[in-house]
Structure formats: C-alpha cells, structure tokens
Coordinates of C-alpha atoms and ligand atoms in Angstrom, one line a residue:
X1 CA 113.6 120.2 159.5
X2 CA 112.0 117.1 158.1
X3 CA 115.4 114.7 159.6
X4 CA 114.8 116.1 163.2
X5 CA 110.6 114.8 162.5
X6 CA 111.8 111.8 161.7
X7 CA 115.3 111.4 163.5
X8 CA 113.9 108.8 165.9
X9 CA 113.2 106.2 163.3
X10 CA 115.1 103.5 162.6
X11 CA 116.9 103.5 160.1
X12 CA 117.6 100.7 156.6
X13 CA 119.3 101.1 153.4
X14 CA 119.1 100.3 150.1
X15 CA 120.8 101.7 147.2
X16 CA 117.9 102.3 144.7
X17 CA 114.4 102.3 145.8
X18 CA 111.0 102.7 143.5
X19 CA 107.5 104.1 145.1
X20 CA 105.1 102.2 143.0
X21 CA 104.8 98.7 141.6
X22 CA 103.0 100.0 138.5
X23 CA 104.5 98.8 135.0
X24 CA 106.6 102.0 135.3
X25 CA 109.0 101.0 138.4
X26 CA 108.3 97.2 138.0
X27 CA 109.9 97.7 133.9
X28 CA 112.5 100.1 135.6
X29 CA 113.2 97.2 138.2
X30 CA 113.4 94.8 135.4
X31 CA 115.8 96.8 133.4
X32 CA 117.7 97.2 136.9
X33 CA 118.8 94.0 137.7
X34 CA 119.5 92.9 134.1
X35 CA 122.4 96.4 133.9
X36 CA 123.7 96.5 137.2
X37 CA 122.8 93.0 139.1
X38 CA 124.8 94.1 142.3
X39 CA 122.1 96.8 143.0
X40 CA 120.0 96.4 146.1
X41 CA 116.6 97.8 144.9
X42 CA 113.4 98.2 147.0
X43 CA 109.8 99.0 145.9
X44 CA 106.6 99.9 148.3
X45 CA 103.4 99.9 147.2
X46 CA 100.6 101.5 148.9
X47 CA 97.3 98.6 147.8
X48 CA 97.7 95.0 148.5
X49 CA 99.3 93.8 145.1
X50 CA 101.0 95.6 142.4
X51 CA 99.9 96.8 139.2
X52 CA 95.9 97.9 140.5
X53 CA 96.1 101.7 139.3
X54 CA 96.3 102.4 135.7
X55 CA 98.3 99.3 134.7
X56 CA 95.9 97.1 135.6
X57 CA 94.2 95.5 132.3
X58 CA 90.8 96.9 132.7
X59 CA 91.8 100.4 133.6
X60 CA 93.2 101.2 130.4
X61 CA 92.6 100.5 126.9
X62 CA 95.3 97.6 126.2
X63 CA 96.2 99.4 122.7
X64 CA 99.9 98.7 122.1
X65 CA 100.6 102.5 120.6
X66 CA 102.0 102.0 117.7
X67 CA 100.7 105.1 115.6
X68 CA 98.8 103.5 113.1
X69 CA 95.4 104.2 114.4
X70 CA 95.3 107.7 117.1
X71 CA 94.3 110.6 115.2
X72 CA 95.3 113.0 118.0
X73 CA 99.4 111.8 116.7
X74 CA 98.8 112.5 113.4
X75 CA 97.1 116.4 113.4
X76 CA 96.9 118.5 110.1
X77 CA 97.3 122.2 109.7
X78 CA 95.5 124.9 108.2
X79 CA 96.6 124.2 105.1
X80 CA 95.8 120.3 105.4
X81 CA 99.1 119.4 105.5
X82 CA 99.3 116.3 108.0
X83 CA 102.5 115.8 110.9
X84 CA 103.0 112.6 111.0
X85 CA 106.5 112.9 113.3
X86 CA 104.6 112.0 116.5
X87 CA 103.2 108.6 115.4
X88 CA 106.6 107.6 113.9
X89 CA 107.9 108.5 117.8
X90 CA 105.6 107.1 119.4
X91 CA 105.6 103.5 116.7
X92 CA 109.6 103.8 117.5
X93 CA 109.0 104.1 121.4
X94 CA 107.0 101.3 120.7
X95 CA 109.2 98.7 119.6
X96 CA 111.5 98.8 122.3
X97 CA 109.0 97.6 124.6
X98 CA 108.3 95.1 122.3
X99 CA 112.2 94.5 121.9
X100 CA 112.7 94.4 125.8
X101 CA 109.7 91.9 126.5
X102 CA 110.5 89.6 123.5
X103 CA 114.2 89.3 124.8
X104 CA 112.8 88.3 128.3
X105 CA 109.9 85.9 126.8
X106 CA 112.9 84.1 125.1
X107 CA 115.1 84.5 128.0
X108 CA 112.0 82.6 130.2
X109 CA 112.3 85.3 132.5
X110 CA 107.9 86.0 131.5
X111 CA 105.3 84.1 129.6
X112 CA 104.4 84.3 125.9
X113 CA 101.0 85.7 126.4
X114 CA 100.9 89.3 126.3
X115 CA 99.7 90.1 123.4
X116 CA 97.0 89.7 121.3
X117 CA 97.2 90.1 117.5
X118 CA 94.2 92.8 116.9
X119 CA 94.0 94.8 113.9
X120 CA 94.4 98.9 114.6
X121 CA 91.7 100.9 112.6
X122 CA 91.3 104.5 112.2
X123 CA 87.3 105.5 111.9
X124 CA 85.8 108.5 110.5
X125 CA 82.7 109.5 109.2
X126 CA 81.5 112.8 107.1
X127 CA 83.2 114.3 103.8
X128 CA 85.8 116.6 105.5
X129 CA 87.0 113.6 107.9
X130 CA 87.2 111.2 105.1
X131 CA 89.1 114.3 102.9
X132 CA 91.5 114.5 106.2
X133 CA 91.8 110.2 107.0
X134 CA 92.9 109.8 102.7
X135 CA 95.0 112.5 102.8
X136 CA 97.3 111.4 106.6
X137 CA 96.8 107.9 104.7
X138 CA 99.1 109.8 101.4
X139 CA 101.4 110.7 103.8
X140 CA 101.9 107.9 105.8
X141 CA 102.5 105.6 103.0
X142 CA 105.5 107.2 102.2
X143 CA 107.3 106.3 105.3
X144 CA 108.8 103.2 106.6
X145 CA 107.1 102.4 109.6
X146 CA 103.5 102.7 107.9
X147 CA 104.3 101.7 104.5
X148 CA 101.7 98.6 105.5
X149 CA 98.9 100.7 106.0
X150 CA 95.6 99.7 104.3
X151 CA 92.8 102.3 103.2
X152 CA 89.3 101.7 102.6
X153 CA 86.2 103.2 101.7
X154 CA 83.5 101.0 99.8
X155 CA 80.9 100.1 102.2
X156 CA 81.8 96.5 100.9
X157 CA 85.0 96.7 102.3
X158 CA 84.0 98.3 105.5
X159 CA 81.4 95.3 106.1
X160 CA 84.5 93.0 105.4
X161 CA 86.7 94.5 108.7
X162 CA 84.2 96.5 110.4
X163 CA 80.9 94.3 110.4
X164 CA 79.9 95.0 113.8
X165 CA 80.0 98.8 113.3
X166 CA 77.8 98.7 109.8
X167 CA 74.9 96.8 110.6
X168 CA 72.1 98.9 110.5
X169 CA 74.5 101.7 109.9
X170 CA 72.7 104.9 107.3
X171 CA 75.1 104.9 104.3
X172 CA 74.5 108.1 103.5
X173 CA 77.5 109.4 105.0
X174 CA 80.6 108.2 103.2
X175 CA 83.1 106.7 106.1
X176 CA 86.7 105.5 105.6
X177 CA 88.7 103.3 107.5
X178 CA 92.4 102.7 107.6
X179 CA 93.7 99.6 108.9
X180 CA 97.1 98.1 110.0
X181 CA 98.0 94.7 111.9
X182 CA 98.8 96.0 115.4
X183 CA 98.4 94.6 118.6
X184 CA 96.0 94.7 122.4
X185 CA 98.8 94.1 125.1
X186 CA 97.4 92.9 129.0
X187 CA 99.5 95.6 130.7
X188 CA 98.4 94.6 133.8
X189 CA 99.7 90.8 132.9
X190 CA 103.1 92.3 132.1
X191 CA 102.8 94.1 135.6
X192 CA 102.5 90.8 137.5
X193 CA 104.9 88.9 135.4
X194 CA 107.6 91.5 135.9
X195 CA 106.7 91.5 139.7
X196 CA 107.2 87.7 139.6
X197 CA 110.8 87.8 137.9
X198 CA 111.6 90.6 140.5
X199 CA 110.8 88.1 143.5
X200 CA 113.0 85.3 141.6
X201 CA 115.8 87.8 142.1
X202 CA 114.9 88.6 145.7
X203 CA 112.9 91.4 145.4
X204 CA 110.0 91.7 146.8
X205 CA 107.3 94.3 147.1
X206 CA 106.5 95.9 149.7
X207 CA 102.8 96.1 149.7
X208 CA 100.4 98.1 151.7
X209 CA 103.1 100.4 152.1
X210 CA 102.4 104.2 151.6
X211 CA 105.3 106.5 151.3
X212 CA 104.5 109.4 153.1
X213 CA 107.3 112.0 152.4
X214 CA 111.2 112.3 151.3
X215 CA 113.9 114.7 152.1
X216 CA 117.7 114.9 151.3
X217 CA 120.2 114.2 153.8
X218 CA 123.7 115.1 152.3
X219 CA 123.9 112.7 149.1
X220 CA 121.0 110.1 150.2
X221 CA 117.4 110.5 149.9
X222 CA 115.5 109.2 153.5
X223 CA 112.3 107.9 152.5
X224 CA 109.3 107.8 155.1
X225 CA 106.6 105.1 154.3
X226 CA 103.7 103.7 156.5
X227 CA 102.5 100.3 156.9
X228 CA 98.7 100.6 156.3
X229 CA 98.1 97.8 158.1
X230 CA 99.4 98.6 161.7
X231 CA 100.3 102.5 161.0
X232 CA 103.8 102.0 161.7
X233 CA 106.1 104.2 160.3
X234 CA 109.5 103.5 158.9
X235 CA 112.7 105.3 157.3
X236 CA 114.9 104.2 154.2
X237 CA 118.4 105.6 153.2
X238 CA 119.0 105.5 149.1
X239 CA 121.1 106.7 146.8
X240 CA 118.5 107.0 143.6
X241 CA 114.7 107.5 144.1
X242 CA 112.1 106.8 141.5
X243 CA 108.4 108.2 142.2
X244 CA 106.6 105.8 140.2
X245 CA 103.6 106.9 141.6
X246 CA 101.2 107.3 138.9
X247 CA 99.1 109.7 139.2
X248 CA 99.7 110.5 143.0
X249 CA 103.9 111.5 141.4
X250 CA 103.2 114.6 141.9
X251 CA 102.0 114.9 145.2
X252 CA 105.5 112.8 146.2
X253 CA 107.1 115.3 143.6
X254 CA 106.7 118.3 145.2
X255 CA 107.4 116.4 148.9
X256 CA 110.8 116.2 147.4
X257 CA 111.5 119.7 147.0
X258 CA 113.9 119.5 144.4
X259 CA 114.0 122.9 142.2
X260 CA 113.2 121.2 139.3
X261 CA 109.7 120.7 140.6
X262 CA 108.4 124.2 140.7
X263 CA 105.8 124.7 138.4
X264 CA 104.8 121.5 137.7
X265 CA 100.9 120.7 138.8
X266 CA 98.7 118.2 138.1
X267 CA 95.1 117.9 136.7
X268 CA 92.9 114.8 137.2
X269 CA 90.3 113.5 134.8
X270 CA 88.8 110.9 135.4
X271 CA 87.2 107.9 132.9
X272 CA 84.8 105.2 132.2
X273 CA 84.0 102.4 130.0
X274 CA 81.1 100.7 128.4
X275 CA 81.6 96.8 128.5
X276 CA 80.2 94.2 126.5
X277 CA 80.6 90.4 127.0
X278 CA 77.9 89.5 124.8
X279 CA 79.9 86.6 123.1
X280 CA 77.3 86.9 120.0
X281 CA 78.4 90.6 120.0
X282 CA 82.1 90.1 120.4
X283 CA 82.8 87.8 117.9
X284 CA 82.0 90.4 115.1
X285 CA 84.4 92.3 116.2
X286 CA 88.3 91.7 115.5
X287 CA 89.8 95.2 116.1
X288 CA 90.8 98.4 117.9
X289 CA 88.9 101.2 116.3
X290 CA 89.7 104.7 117.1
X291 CA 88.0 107.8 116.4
X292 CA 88.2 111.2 115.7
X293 CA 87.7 113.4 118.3
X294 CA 85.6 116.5 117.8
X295 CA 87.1 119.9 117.5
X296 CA 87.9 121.4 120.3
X297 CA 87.6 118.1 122.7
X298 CA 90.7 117.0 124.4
X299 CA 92.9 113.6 122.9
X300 CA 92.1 111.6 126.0
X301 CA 88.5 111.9 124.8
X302 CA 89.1 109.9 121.5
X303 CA 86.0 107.2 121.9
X304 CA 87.4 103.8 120.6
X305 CA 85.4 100.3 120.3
X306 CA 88.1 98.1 121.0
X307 CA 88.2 94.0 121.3
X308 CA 89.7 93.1 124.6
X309 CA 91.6 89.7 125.4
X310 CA 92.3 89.0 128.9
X311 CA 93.2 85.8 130.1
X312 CA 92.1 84.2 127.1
X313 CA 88.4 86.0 127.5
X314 CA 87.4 88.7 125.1
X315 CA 85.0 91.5 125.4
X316 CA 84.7 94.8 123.3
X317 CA 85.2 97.9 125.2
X318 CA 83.9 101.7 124.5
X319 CA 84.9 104.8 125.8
X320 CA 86.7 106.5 127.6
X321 CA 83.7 108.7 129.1
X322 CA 85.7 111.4 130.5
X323 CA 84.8 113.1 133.5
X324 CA 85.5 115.6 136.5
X325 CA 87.5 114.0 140.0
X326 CA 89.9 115.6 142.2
X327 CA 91.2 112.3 142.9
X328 CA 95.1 111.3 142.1
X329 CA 94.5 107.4 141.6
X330 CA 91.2 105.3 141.3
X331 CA 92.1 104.2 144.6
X332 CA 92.9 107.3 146.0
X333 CA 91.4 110.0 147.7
X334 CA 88.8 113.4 146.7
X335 CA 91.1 115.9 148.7
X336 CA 94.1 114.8 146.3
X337 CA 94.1 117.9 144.1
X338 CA 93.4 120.2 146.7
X339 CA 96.6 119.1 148.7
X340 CA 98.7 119.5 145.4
X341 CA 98.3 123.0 145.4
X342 CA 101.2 125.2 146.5
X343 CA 102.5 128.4 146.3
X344 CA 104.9 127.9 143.4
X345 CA 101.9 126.0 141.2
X346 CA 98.9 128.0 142.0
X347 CA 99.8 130.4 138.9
X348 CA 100.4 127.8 136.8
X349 CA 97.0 126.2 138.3
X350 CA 95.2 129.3 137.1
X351 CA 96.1 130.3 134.7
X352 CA 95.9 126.6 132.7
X353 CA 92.1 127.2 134.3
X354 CA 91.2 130.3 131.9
X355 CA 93.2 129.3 128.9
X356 CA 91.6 125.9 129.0
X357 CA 88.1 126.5 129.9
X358 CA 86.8 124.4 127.0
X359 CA 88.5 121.8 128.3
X360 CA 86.8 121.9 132.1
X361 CA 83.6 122.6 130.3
X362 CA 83.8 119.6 128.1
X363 CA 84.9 117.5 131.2
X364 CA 81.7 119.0 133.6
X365 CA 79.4 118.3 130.8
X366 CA 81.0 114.9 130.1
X367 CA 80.4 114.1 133.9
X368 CA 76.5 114.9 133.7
X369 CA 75.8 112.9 130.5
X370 CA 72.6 110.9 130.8
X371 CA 72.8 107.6 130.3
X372 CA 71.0 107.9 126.7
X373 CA 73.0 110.7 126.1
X374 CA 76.7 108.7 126.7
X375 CA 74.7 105.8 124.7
X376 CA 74.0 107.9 122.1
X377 CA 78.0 107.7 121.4
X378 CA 78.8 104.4 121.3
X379 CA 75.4 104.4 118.5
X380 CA 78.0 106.6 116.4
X381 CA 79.9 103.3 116.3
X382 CA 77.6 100.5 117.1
X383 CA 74.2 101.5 115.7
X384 CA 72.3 98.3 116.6
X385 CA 74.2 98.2 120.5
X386 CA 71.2 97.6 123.1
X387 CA 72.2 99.0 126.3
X388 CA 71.4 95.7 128.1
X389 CA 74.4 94.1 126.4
X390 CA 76.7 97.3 128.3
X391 CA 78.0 97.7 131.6
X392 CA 80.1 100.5 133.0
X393 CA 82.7 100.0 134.7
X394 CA 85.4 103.0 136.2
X395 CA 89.0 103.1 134.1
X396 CA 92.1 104.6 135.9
X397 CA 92.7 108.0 136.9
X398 CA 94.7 110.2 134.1
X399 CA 96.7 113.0 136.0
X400 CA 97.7 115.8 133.0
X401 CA 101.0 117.5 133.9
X402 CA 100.5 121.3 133.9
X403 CA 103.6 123.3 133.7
X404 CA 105.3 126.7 132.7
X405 CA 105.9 127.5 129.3
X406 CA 107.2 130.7 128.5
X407 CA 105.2 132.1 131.7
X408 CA 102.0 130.5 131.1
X409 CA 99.9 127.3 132.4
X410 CA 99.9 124.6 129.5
X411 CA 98.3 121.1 130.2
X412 CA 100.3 118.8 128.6
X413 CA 98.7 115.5 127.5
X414 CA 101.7 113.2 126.9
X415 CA 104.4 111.4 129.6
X416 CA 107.0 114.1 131.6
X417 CA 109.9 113.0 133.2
X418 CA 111.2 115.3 135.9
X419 CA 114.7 114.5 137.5
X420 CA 116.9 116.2 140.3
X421 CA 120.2 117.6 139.1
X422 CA 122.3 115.4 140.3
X423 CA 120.5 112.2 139.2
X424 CA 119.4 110.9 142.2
X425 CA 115.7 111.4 141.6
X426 CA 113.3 110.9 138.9
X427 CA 110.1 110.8 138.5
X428 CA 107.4 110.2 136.0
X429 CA 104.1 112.5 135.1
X430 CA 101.4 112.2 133.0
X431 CA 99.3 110.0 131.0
X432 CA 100.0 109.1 127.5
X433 CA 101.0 107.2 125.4
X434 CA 101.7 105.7 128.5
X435 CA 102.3 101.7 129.2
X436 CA 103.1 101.2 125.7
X437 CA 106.3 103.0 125.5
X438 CA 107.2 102.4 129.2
X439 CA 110.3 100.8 128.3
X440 CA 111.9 103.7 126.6
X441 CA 110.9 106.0 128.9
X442 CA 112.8 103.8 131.8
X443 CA 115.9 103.7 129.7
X444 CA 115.6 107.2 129.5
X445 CA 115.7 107.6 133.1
X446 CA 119.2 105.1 133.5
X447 CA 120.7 106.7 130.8
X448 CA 119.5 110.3 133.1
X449 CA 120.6 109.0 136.3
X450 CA 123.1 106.0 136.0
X451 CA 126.3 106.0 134.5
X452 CA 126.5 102.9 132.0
X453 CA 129.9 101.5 131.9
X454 CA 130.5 99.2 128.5
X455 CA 129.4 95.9 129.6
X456 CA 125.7 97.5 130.4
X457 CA 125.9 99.5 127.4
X458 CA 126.5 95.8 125.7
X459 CA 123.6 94.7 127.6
X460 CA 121.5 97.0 126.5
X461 CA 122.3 96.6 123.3
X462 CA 121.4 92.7 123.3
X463 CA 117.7 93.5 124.7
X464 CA 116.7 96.3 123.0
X465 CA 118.7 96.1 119.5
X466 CA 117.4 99.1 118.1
X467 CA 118.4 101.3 121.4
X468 CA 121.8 103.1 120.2
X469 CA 120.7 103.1 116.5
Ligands
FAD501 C1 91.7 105.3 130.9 C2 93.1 105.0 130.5 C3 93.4 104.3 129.3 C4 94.7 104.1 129.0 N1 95.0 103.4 127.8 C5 96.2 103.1 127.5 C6 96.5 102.3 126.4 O1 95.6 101.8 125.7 N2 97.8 102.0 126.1 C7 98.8 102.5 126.9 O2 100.0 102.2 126.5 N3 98.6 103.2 128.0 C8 97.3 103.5 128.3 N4 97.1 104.2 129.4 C9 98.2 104.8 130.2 C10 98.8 103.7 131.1 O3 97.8 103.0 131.8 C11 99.7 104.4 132.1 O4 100.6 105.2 131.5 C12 100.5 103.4 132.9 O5 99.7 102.3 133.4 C13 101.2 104.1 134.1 O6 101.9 103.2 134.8 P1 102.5 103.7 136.2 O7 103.3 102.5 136.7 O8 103.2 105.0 136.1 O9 101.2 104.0 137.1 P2 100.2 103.0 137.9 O10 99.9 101.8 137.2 O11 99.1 103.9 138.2 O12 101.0 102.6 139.2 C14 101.3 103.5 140.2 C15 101.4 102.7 141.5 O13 101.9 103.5 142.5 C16 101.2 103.2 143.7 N5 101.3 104.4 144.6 C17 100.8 105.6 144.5 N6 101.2 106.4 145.5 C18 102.0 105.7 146.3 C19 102.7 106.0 147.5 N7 102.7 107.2 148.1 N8 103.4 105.0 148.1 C20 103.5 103.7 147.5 N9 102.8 103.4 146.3 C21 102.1 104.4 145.7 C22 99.8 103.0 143.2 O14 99.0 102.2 144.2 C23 100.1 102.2 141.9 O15 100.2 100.8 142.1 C24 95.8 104.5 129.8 C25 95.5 105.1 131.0 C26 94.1 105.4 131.4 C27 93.8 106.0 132.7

C-alpha cells in the first residue's frame, strides 16, 4: 500500500543506508568502510550538521562509562550483598570504544583530543550510604577491572580530591568517596571527526534530510526522506537499514512494521543542567563526581558535579534535572509521544503508567522545582555555590524503551537493539550507558546483520583486540 503512495518517485540505490548522523550511525559508518570497503553507504540527517541531538558535547554528561563511579551499576540486595556484574559490562563495553578510536587516532583517520584525563568519584553522604559505598568498594577490589580503586573517608582526604565540594561543608555527617583515574570524552568531537573521515571516503551526509517512512519491497527496504529545505520528497532502494534516530527510533521503528517491533514504546524525559564557568570555581575541581540517587528515584536522576573539557575550555557541570516532555529529540516536536502510540503499544503504554507512577510523579515534581528548590541540590554537593555563578542550559532528550516482559509494561533504562529477522534492519533504543559503549553496540549490530567473512573477522580483530576474546 505504501509502494503505490510513493510509486511515482524516482528512484536511487544504495546498499546500506543509516537515518541519523549521531555517534551511533556515524561509529556504525566508521566500522563500515573499514569491514567491507566496497559498500555504498548513505546517511540523512534531518538538522543542518550531524551530531546536534544527544551526541552533541553539552547534551550529555561526557563521562566515559567505565563503572567505577555510577551507583545505579553497582545495586545491593536486601541482604547488602553488592552486584557488581553490570559495571564490569559496562567497563568491558567500554574499552572497545576506546580500542576502536585509539586504532583510528594512530591510523590518522581522527585527532588525539578526545579525551580528557578526569578522575571518576563516587559521593555519598550519611552512615547507611557510607556502610553501602565501603562495602561495593570490598567487592570491587577483588576483581580485575577495579582492582585500582581508591577509598576514602577522612575529611583530610576528602579536602585533598574533593576541595570544591568541602568548603563550608557541616562534618557532622561522615561522607566517603571512592576514586579511580577515568576519563570525560567530547562525544560530540568524536561525532564530527567520524563525519569528517566518512567524507574522505566519499560519504557525505545528507543533511536537512528527514526520513519520513520505510516499507519493504521484496528483499530491499525503500526509504522516503524529505528535503526540509524545499519539501521535496525522495525514495531510496537498500539492502540493510539502520534507524539511528535517537530518540525519534522508535517512531521510524514502528513505520517499519517489522514484527519484531510490537510492543516496543517509548517514554521521553527530558533534562537540564546547571553550568558554571567561573574559572576561580572550576579550577578546584578535577573530577566527575557521581551520586547516589534516592530510593525510589529513577538512574537517569543520579545528580553528578562533573568538570567538563571542551575544546580546551573547562566548566563544571550539575545535573541532570529531570523533567516531563512529550518530545522525541531536543530538536523535535511536543506531538512526538502522542504519534508513537498504537494499537499494539498502548497496553504496554499503560500499563508501564500504573506500575511506574513513582516514576511520573518524581518526573512532574522534578519539572515544577523552584529555582531555590533545584539549587538546594547542587548545595548537597557545592555548599558555598552562589547561583549567579550557574546557568541552565537544556541537555538532550532521553527516550526509555518500554516493552513486554512476561505480559507487562517495563521501562527499561539501558540501550535495546531491535533487528528484523532477516538482518536487514536494526535499530537502536534507549538511553544508557549510551555514547560510551557505542562501539560495541555497532559491532553487535554487524555481527546481527552482516556476515563477516575471515579477512573482516581479521580486521576486526586488529582494531578492537579484545573483541573475540
Ligand atoms: C542528559 C544526557 C546525558 C548523557 N550522558 C552520557 C554520558 O555521560 N556518557 C555516555 O556515554 N552517554 C551519555 N548519554 C547518552 C548518549 O548521549 C546517547 O546514547 C548517544 O548520544 C546516542 O547517540 P545516537 O546517535 O543514537 O543519537 P543522537 O545523537 O540523538 O543522534 C540521532 C540523530 O538522528 C537524527 N534524526 C532523528 N530523526 C531523524 C529522521 N527521521 N531522519 C533523519 N535524521 C533523524 C537527529 O537529528 C540526530 O542527529 C547521555 C544522554 C543524555 C540525554
């Protein structure tokens, strides 16, 4: 039905093409060319540059996930027994990327200046928190990856790497810290580097290009974009979609109609920061520090003071303030949920509603937090912080994938990735952890879709070493 909407279109081919020129397609891209260099690949993006959504470096938070410092990766039981097997995934997912970017910084293929050496600290306050941050500390000693891992407690030592957050802080309250040598990564940098390489191998993107709707045609995907400049409307033949869409994936998702979409629904939430460039502010601060959210609240609200580089400029960033949008993408528009919501998701929708009403209370009252009152948090870190060295500025949109489990609505707060049977779509959901383990999740989507013959198995092998291990 869709073909005979559209059969009067011109028609171009290509034999891979991306929706998106996020650090999602543009890494998929990357990998691309490097397995399988005969491939013609084409990406459209609907804004006038690439990598403005959430990879862009002041949408999201920079941290280079690598376990050490998000309490939401390392949750304890009733018993107090802490799970540690999500960090260690998440620190392995981790250093692929870094794998995959370090081959290409040494291959000249992108610059050296993506990263920014900046301590990861975990930050609690109160006796049962401190009880909790010794005891994941215990545990995560004992493994490889965190082996490194520094704990402290002596307001001494605290004034030694935290000094911004203990001035004028009330001792009374014993806090802990544990601190490891991580990295804050310019995602959107990466982004634009990546887009760069691409157009030294030909490929361009596509900007102000919207796709507006894909359908099957036998074995070939027909993709339907507009220009959003003139309006004009034009078709695509390809063998192997990505919808690298962001959070607007699962609007395109469900425009696919593959089977493996039913169910699947999307809830926005939207975020904000607290900015400082106060250089006599910044420069006591040399770290990421993460919280611990309070019971009940979601993991995207885990507030975090972090020190920002980006091109060579630093300021400390709070937040995220999470709130209420029915928007897809920062850029996008309020009617996005609404037009997400079908038949085969509405249950889903629903019933994720009443199971999770904490959560859509938390976000509500998030979203009418006074000024003082949103202050009042970033006091909890910064106790001297004068509001006139803070401005706000919006983050990206998260979209958290809902889907059926076992008959019911769960909101899941990591990264999906949905693909057709056959291989010849994929697409990414969610959230988190997000840019930092983009490169694994790519792989996983050639080694989904793609067949790798030897020589791109070697390949692979060569820029990410620790892939087939
Ligand atoms: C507040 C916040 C903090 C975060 N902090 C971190 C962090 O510290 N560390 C980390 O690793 N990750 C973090 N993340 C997650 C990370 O930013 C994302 O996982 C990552 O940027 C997603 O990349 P993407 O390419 O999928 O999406 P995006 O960067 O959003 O790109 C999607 C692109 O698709 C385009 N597009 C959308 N619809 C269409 C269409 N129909 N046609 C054509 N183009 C389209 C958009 O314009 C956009 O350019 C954070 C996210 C948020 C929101």
């Amino acid at each position: 039905m869709k073909d005979s909407k559209y059969k009067h279109l011109v028609k171009t081919e290509t034999d891979v093409f991306l929706i998106g020129a996020g650090i999602m397609s543009t890494t998929l891209a990357t990998l691309l060319i490097e397995l399988f260099p005969t491939f013609k690949i084409q990406i459209s993006e609907r804004r006038n540059s690439g990598g403005e959504e959430s990879s862009s470096s002041l949408n999201n938070a920079g941290t280079g996930h690598s376990g050490y410092c998000e309490l939401n990766y390392t949750p304890e039981d009733a018993n107090g027994n802490i799970d540690i097997t999500k960090a260690i995934k998440v620190h392995k997912d981790f250093s692929k990327s870094e794998e995959f970017w370090q081959y290409l910084i040494s291959a000249g293929k992108i610059k050296n200046d993506i990263y920014t050496n900046t301590k990861h600290i975990s930050f609690v306050t109160g006796k049962k928190n401190v009880e909790y941050l010794h005891r994941r500390w215990e545990t995560m000693i004992k493994s490889a990856e965190f082996n490194n891992l520094k704990y402290f407690y002596t307001n001494e030592d605290l004034s030694k790497q935290i000094p911004l957050m203990m001035e004028g802080r009330n001792n009374t309250l014993p806090s802990a810290i544990t601190v490891h040598d991580g990295c804050d990564i310019d995602y959107g940098k990466i982004t634009k580097y990546f887009i760069e390489n691409l157009h030294q191998h030909h490929i361009d993107i596509n900007t102000n290009h919207e796709v507006i709707d894909l359908y099957k045609v036998g074995n070939k995907w027909n993709i339907i974009q507009q220009n959003k400049v003139t309006d004009e409307i034009s078709k695509i033949e390809t063998s192997f979609v990505f919808i690298g869409a962001g959070g607007a994936a699962i609007t395109l998702l469900e425009k696919s109609g593959i089977p493996e979409a039913n169910g699947y629904a999307g809830f926005p939430v939207s975020g904000e920061w607290l900015i400082c460039e106060n250089q006599e502010v910044v420069e006591k601060h040399f770290s990421k520090v993460y919280g611990r959210p309070s019971v009940g609240s979601p993991p995207m609200s885990t507030p975090h003071l972090d020190l920002r580089t980006i091109n060579e400029k630093k300021c400390l960033l709070f937040g995220p303030y999470a709130g209420m949008s029915t928007k897809f993408l920062k850029y996008g528009n309020w009617t996005d949920f609404f037009k997400s919501i079908r038949l085969n998701n509405i249950g889903v929708l629903l019933d994720a509603g009443i199971r999770n009403l904490s959560l859509t209370k938390y976000l509500m009252k998030e979203l009418f937090k006074s000024e003082a009152e949103r202050f009042k948090v970033l006091k909890e870190y910064y106790p001297n912080a004068k509001i006139n060295d803070w401005k706000r500025s919006v983050a990206g949109q998260r979209v958290q994938v809902i889907k059926k489990v076992n008959g019911k609505g769960v909101i899941e707060f990591g990264t999906e990735l949905v693909s057709s049977k056959d291989g010849s779509l994929a697409c990414l959901l969610g959230a988190s952890p997000g840019a930092a383990t983009s490169v694994k999740v790519m792989v996983d989507v050639i080694e989904t879709c793609f067949d790798l013959d030897e020589k791109a198995r070697e390949k692979l092998t060569k820029m990410i070493p620790t892939h087939f291990k």
